[in-house]
PDB file of C-alpha atoms in Angstrom:
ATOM      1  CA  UNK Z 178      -3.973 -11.021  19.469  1.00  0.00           C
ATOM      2  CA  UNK Z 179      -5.644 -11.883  22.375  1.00  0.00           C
ATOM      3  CA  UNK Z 180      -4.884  -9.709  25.921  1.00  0.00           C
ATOM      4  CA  UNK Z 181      -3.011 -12.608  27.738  1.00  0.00           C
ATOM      5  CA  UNK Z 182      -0.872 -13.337  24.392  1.00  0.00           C
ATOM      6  CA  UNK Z 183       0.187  -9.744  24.722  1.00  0.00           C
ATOM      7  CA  UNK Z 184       0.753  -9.216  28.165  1.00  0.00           C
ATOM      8  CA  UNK Z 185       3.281 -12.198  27.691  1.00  0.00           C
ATOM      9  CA  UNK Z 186       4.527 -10.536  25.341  1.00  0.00           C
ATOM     10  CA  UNK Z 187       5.301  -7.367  27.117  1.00  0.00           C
ATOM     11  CA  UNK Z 188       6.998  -9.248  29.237  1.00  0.00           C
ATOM     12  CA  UNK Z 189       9.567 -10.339  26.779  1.00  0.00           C
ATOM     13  CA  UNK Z 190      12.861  -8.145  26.993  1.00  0.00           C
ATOM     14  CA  UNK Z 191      13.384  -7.969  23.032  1.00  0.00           C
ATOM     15  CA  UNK Z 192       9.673  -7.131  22.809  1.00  0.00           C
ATOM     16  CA  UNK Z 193      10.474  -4.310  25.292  1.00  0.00           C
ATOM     17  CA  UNK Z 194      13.725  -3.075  23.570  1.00  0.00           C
ATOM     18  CA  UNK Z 195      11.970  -3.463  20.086  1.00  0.00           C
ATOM     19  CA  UNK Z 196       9.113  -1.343  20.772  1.00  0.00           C
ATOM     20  CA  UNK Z 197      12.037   1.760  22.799  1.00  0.00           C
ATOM     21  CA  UNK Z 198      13.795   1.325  19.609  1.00  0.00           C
ATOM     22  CA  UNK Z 199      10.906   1.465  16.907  1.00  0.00           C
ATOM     23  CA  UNK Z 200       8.876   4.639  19.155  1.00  0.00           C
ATOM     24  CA  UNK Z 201      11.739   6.682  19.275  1.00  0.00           C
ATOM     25  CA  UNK Z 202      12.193   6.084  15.355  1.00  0.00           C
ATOM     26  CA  UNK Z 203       8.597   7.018  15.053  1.00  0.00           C
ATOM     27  CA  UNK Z 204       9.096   9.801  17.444  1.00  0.00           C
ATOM     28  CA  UNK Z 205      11.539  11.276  15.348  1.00  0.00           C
ATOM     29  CA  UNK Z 206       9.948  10.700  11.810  1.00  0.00           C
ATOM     30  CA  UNK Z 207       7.008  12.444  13.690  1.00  0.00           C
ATOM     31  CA  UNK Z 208       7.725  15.503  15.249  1.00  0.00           C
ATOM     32  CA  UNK Z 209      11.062  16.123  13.573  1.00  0.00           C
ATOM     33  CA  UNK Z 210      10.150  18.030  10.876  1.00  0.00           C
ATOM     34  CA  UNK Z 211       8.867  20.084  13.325  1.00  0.00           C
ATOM     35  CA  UNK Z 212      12.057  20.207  14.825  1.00  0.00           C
ATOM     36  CA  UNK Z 213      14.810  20.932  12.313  1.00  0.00           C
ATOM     37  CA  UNK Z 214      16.270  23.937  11.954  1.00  0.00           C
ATOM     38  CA  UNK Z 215      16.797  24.780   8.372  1.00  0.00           C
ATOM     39  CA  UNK Z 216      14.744  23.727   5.228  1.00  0.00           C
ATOM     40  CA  UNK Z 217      16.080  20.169   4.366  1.00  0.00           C
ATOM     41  CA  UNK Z 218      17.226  21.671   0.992  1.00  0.00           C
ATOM     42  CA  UNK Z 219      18.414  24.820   1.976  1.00  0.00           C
ATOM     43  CA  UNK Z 220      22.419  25.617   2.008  1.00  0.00           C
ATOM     44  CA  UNK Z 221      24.066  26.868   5.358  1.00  0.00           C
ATOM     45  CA  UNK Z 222      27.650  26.530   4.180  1.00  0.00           C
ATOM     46  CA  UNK Z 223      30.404  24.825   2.207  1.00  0.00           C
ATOM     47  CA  UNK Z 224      30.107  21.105   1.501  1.00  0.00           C
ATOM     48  CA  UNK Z 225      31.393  18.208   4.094  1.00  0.00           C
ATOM     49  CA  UNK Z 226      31.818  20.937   6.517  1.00  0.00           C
ATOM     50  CA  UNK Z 227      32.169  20.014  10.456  1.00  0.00           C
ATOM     51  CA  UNK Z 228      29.563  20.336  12.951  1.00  0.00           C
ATOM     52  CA  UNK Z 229      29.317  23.965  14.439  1.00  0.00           C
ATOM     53  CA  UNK Z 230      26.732  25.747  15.645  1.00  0.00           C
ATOM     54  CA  UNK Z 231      24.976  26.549  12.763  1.00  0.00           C
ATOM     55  CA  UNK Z 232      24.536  23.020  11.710  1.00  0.00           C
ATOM     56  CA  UNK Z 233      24.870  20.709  14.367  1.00  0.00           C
ATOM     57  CA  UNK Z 234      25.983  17.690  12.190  1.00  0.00           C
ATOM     58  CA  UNK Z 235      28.015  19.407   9.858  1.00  0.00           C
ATOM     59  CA  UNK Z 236      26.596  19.744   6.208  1.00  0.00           C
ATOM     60  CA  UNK Z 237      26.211  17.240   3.965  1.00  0.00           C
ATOM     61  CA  UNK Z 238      28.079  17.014   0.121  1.00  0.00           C
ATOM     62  CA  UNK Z 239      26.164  20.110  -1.080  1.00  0.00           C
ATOM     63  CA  UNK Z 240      26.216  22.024   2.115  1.00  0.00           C
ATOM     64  CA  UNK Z 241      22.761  21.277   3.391  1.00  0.00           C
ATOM     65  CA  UNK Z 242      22.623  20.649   7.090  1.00  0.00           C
ATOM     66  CA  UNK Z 243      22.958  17.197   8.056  1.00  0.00           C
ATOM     67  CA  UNK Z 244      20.255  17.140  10.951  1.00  0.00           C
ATOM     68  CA  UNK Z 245      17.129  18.897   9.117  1.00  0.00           C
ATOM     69  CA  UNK Z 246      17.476  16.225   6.377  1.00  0.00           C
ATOM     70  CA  UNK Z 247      17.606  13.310   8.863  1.00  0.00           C
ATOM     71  CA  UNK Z 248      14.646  15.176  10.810  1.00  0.00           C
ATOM     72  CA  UNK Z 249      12.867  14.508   7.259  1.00  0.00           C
ATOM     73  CA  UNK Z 250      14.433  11.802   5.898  1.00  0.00           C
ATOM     74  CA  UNK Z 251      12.708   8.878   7.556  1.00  0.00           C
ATOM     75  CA  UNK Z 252       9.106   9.319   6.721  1.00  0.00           C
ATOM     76  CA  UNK Z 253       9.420   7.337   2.996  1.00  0.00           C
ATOM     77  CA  UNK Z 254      11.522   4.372   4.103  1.00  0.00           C
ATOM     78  CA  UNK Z 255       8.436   4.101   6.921  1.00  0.00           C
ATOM     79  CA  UNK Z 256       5.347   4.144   4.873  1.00  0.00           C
ATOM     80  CA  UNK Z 257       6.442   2.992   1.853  1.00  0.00           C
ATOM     81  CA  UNK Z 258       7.991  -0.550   4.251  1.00  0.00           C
ATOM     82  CA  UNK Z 259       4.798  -0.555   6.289  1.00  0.00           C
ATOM     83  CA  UNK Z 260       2.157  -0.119   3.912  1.00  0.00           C
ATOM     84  CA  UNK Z 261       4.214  -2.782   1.234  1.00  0.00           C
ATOM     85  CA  UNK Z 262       4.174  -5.012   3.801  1.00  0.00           C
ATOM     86  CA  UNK Z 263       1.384  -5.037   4.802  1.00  0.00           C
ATOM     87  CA  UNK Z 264      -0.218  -5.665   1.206  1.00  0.00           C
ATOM     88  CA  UNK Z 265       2.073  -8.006   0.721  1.00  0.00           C
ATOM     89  CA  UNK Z 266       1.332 -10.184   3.903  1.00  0.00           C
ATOM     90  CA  UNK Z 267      -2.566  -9.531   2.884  1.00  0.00           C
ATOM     91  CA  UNK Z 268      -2.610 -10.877  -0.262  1.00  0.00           C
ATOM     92  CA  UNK Z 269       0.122 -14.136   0.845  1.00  0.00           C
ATOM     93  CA  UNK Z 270      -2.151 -14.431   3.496  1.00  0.00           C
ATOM     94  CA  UNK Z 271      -5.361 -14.068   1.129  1.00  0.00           C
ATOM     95  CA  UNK Z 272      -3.708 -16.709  -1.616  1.00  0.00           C
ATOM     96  CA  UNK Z 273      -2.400 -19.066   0.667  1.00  0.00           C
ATOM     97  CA  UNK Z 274      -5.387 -19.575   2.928  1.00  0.00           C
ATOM     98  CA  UNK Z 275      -7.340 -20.318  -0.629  1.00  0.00           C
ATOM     99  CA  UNK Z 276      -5.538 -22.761  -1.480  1.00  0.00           C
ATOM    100  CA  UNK Z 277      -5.687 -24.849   1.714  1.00  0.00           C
ATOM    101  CA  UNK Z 278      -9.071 -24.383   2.032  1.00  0.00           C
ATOM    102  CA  UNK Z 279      -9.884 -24.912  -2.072  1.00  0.00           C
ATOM    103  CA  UNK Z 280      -8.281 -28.065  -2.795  1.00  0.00           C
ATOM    104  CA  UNK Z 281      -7.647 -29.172  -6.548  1.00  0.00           C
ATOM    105  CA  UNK Z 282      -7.603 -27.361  -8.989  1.00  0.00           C
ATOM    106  CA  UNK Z 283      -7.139 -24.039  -7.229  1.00  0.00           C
ATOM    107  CA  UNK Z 284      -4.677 -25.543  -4.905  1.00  0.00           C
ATOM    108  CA  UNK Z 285      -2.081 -26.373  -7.622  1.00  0.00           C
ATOM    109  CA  UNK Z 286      -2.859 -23.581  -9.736  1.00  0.00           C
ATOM    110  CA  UNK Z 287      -1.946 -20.535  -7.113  1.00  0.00           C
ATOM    111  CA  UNK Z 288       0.818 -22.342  -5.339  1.00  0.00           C
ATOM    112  CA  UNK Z 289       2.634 -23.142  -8.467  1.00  0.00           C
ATOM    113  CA  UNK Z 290       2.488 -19.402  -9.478  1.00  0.00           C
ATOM    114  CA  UNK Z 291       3.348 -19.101  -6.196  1.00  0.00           C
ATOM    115  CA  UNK Z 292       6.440 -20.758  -6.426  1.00  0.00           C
ATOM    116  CA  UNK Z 293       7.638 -19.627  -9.976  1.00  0.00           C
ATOM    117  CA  UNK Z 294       7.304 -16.046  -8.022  1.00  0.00           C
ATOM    118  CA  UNK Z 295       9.475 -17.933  -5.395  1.00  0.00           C
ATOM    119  CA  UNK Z 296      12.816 -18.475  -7.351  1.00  0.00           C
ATOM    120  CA  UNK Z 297      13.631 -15.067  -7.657  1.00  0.00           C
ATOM    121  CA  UNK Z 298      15.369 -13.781  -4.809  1.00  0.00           C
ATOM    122  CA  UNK Z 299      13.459 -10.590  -3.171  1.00  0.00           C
ATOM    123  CA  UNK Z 300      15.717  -7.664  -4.311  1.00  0.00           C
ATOM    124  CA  UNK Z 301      16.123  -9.235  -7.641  1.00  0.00           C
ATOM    125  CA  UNK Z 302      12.378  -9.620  -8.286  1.00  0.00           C
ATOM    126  CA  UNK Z 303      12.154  -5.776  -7.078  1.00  0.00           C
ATOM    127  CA  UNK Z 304      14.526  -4.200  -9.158  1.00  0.00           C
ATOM    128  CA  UNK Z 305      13.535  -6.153 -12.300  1.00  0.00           C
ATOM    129  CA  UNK Z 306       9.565  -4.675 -11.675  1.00  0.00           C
ATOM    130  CA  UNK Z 307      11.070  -1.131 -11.228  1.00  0.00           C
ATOM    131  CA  UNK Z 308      13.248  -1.680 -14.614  1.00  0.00           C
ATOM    132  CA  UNK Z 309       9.691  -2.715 -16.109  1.00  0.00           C
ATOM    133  CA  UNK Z 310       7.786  -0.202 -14.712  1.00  0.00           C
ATOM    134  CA  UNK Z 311       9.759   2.278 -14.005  1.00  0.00           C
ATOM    135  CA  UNK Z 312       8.301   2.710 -10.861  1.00  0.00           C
ATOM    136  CA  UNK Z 313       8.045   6.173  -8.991  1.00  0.00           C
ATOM    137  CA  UNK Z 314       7.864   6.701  -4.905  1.00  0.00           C
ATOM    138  CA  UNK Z 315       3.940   6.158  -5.251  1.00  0.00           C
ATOM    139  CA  UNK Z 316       4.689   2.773  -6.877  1.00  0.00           C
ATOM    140  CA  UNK Z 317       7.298   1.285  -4.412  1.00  0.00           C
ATOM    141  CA  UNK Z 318       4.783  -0.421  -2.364  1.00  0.00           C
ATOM    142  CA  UNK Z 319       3.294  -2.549  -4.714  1.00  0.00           C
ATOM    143  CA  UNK Z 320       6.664  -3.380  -6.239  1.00  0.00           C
ATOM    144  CA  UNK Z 321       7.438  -4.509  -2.221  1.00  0.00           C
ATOM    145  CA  UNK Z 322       4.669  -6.193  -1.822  1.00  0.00           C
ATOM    146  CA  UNK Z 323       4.607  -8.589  -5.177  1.00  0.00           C
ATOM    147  CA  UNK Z 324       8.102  -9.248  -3.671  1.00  0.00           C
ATOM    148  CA  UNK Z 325       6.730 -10.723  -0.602  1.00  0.00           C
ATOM    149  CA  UNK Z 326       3.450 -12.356  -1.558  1.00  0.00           C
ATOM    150  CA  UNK Z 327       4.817 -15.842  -2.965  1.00  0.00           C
ATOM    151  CA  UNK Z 328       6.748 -15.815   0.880  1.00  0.00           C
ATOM    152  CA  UNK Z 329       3.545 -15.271   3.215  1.00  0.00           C
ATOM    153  CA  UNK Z 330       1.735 -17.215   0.633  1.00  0.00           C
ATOM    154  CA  UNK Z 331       3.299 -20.420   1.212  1.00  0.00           C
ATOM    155  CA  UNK Z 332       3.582 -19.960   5.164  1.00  0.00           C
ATOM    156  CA  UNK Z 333      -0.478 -19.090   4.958  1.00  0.00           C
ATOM    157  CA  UNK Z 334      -0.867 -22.093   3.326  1.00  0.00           C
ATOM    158  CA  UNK Z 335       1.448 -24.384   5.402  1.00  0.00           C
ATOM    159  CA  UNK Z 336      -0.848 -22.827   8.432  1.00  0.00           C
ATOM    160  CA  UNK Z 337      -4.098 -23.028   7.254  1.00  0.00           C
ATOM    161  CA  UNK Z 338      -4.019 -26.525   5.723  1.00  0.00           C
ATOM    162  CA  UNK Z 339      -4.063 -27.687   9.157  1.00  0.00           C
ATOM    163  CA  UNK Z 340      -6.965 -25.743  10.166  1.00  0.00           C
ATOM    164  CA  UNK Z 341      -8.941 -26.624   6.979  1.00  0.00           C
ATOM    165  CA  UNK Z 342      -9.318 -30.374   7.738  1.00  0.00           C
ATOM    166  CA  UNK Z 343     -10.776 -29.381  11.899  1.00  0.00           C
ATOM    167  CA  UNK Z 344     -14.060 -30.532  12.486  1.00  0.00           C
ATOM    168  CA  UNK Z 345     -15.508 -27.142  12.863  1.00  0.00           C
ATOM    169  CA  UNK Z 346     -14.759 -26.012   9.208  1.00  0.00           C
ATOM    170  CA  UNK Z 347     -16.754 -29.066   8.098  1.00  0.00           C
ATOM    171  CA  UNK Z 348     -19.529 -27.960  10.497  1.00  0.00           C
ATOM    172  CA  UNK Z 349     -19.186 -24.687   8.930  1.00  0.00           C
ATOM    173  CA  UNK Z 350     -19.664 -26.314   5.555  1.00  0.00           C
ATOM    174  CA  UNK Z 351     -22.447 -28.423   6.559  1.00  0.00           C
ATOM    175  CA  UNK Z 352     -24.045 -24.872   7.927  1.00  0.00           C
ATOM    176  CA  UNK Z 353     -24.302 -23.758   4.565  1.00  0.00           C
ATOM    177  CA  UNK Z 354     -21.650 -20.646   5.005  1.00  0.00           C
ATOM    178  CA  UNK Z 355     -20.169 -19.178   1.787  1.00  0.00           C
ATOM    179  CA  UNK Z 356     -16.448 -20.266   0.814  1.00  0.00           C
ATOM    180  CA  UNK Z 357     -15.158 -16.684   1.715  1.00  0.00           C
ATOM    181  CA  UNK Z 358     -16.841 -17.082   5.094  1.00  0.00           C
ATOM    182  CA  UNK Z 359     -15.465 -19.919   6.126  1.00  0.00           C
ATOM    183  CA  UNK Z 360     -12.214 -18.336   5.361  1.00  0.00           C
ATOM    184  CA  UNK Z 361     -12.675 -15.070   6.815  1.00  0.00           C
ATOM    185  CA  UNK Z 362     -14.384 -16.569   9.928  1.00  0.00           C
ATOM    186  CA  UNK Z 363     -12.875 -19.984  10.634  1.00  0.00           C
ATOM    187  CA  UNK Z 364      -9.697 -20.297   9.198  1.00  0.00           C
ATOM    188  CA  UNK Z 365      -7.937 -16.680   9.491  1.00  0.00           C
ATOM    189  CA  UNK Z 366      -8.901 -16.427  12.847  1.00  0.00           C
ATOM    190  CA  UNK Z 367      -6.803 -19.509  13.694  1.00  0.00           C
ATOM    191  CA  UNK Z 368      -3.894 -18.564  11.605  1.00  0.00           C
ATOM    192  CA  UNK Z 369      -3.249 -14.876  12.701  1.00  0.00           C
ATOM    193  CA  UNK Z 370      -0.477 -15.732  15.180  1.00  0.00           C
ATOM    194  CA  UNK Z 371       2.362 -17.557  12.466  1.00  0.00           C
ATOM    195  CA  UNK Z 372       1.005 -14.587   9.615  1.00  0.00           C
ATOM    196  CA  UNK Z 373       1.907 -11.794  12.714  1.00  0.00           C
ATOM    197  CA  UNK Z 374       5.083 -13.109  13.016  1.00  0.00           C
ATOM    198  CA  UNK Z 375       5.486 -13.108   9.113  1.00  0.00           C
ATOM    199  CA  UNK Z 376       4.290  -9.026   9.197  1.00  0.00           C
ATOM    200  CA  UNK Z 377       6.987  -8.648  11.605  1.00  0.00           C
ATOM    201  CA  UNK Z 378      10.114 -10.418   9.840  1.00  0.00           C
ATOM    202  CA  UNK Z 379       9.047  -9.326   6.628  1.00  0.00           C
ATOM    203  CA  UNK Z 380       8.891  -5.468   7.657  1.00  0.00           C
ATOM    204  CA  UNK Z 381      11.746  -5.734   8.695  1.00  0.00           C
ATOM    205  CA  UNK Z 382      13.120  -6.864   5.795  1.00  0.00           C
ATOM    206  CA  UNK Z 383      11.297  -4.742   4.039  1.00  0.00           C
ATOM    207  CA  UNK Z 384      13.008  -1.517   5.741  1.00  0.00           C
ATOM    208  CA  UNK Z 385      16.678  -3.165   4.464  1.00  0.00           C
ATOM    209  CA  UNK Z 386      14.947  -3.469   0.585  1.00  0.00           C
ATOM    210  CA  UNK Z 387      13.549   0.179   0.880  1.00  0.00           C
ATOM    211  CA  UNK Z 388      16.986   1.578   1.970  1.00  0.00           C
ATOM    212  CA  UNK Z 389      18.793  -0.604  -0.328  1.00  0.00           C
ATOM    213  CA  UNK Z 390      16.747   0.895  -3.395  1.00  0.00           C
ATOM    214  CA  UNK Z 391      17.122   4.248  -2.355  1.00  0.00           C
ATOM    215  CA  UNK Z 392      21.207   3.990  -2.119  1.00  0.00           C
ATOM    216  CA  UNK Z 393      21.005   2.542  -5.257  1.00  0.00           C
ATOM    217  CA  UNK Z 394      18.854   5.544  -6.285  1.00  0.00           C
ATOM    218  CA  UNK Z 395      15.696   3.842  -7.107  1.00  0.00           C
ATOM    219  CA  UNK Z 396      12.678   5.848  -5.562  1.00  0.00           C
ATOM    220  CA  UNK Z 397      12.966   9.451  -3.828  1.00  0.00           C
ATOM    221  CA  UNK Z 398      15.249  11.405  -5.813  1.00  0.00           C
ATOM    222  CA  UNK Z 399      17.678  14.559  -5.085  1.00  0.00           C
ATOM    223  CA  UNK Z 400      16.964  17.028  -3.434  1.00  0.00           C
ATOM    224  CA  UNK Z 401      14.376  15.067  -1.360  1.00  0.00           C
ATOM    225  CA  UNK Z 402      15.281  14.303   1.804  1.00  0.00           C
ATOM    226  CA  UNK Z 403      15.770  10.255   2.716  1.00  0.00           C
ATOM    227  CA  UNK Z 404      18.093   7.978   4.633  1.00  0.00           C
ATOM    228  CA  UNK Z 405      18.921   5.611   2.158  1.00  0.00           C
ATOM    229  CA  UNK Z 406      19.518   8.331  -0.573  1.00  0.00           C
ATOM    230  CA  UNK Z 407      21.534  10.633   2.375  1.00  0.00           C
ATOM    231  CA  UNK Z 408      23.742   7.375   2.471  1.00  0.00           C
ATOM    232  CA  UNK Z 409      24.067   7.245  -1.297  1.00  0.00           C
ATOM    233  CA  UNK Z 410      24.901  11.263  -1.489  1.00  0.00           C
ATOM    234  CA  UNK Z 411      27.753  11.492   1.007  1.00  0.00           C
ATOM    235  CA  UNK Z 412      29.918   7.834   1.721  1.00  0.00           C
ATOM    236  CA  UNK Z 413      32.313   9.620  -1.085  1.00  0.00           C
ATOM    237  CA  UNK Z 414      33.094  12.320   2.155  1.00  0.00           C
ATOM    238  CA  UNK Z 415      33.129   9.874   4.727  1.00  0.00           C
ATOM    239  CA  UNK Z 416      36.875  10.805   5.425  1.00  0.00           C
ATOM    240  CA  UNK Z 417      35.945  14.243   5.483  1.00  0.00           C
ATOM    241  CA  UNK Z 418      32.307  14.268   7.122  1.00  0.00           C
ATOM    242  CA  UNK Z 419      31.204  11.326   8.742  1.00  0.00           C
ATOM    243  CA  UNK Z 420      28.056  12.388  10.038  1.00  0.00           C
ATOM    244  CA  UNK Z 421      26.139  12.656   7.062  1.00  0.00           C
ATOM    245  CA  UNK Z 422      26.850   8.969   6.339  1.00  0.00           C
ATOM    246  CA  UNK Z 423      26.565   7.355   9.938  1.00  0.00           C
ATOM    247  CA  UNK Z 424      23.868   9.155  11.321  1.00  0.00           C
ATOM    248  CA  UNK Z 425      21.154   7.893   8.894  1.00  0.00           C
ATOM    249  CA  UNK Z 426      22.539   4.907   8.640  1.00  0.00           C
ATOM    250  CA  UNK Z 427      22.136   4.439  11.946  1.00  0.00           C
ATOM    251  CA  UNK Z 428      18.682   5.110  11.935  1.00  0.00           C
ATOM    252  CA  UNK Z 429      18.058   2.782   9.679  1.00  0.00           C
ATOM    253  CA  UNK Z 430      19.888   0.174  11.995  1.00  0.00           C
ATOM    254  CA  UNK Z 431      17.830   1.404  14.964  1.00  0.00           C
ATOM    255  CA  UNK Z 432      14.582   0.830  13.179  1.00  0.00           C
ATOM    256  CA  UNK Z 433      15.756  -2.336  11.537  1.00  0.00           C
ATOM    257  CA  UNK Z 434      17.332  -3.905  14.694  1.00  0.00           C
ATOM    258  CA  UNK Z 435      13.749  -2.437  16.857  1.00  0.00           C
ATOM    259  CA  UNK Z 436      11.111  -4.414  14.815  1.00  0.00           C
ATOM    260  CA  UNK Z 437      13.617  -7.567  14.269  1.00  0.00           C
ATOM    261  CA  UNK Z 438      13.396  -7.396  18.274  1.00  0.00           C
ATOM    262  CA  UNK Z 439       9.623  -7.402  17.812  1.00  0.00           C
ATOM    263  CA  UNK Z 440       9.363  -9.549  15.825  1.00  0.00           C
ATOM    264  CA  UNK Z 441      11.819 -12.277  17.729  1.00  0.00           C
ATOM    265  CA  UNK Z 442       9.719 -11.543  20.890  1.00  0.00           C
ATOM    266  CA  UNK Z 443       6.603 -11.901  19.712  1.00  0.00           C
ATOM    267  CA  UNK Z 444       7.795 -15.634  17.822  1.00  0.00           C
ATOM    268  CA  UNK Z 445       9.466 -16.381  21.079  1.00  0.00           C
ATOM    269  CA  UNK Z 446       6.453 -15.833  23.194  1.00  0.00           C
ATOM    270  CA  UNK Z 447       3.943 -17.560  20.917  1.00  0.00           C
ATOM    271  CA  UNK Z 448       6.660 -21.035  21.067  1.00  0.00           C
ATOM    272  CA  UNK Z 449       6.220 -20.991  24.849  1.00  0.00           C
ATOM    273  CA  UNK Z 450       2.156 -20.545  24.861  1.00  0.00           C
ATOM    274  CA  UNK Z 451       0.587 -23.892  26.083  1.00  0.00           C
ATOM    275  CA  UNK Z 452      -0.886 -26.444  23.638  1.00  0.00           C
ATOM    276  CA  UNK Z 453      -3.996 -25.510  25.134  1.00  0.00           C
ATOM    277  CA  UNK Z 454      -3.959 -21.840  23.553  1.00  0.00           C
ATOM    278  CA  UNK Z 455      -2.760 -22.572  20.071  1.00  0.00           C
ATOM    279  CA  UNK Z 456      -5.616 -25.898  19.731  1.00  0.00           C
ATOM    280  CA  UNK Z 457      -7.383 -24.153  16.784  1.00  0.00           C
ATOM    281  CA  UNK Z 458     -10.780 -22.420  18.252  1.00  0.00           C
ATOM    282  CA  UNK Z 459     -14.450 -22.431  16.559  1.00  0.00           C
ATOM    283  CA  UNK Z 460     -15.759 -19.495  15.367  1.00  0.00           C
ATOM    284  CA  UNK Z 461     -19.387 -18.811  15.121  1.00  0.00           C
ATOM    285  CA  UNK Z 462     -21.021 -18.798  11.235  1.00  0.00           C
TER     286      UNK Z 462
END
């Protein structure tokens, strides 16, 4: 992203909310371990019990404190979202930006695949890899990022078979410079706008997946501490304790709602950038 692209987008008022709403997320998953009171699996009374001052939020269904396990809770949804996502949008990116540039053979052969991976819906296509594998916490973001590779795929694709017929690919070509240099060098360079906007929607909803499989108790398991699973433990005391439930879930919807904001900016921004910056640009062999 180059500095006047960003400095428009700064000057976006999602992109501003987004990134209040995403830091103090981060904020929180970093320094609030630091923070909490109690061990997140430690017991400080009886179960669903109301806030007081020992435990600010009340406890939870076992009678762990509420606020030390959202303090820790936050860190797996993050890295596990983040780094899935970002495989996932590398190897799209990787597979669809061969196949523009390829032609043929190679063309039909990946973007087929591509598009057998396509009819299964996201969450499906995750659950039935953890059913197959069996995946642990280490595993979930690979499983996240085979979900979202046939997706960026076909956008890298769309975007870079525009780019691959520009005269200075076929200078490029005529240059001598290797197949995975041209790629690398001419063609990414000219499709990393539409493939940032892609990271961005598809983090966020990755962050939605990654919460969905904890609640349904795929992942991090009891009596580690995470949103999603926090969700899962006490919505059976909601009547009783509410905090245990809204509170992470909230935080989830903060973090959610922060990089959709991002993401919108940044997509908004790019539509109103003159013809003049998005004409594809040479890049030196």
């Amino acid at each position: 992203m180059n500095t006047a692209l960003l400095r428009r987008c700064l000057r976006e008022p999602r992109m501003r909310i987004g990134m209040v709403l995403t830091g103090l997320i981060l904020l929180i998953i970093a320094i609030g371990p630091l923070l909490a009171p109690h061990s997140h699996s430690a017991i400080v009374g009886a179960p669903y019990q109301p806030p007081s001052s020992l435990a600010m939020l009340g406890t939870d269904y076992l009678g762990e404190d509420v606020l030390s396990r959202v303090l820790e809770g936050g860190r797996s949804i993050v890295w596990v979202s983040f780094v899935g996502t970002l495989l996932g949008v590398g190897v799209g990116s990787a597979i669809g930006m061969t196949a523009a540039y390829s032609g043929g053979v190679v063309d039909e052969v990946l973007m087929r695949a591509m598009d057998v991976l396509r009819a299964f819906p996201p969450m499906v296509l995750i659950l039935l890899l953890v059913s197959m594998a069996q995946a642990e916490l280490a595993l979930m973001p690979l499983i996240v990022a085979i979900a979202w590779v046939p997706q960026v795929a076909r956008v890298a694709y769309g975007a870079a078979k525009e780019v691959v017929a520009r005269e200075f690919v076929e200078s490029a070509e005529t240059l001598g410079a290797s197949r995975l240099r041209i790629v690398r060098r001419e063609v990414l360079p000219n499709v990393m706008t539409p493939l940032m906007v892609e990271f961005g929607l598809r983090l966020t909803w990755s962050i939605g997946i990654v919460t969905t499989m904890s609640f349904l108790g795929v992942g991090l398991q009891p009596p580690a501490a995470d949103w999603g699973l926090m969700i899962r433990e006490n919505y059976q005391g909601l009547a009783l304790q509410p905090w245990g439930v809204v509170v992470p879930a909230l935080c989830v919807a903060a973090f959610t709602f922060g990089t959709n904001l991002m993401a919108e900016g940044f997509a908004r921004t790019v539509a109103r950038v003159s013809p003049a910056a998005e004409t594809p640009k040479e890049v030196t062999v």
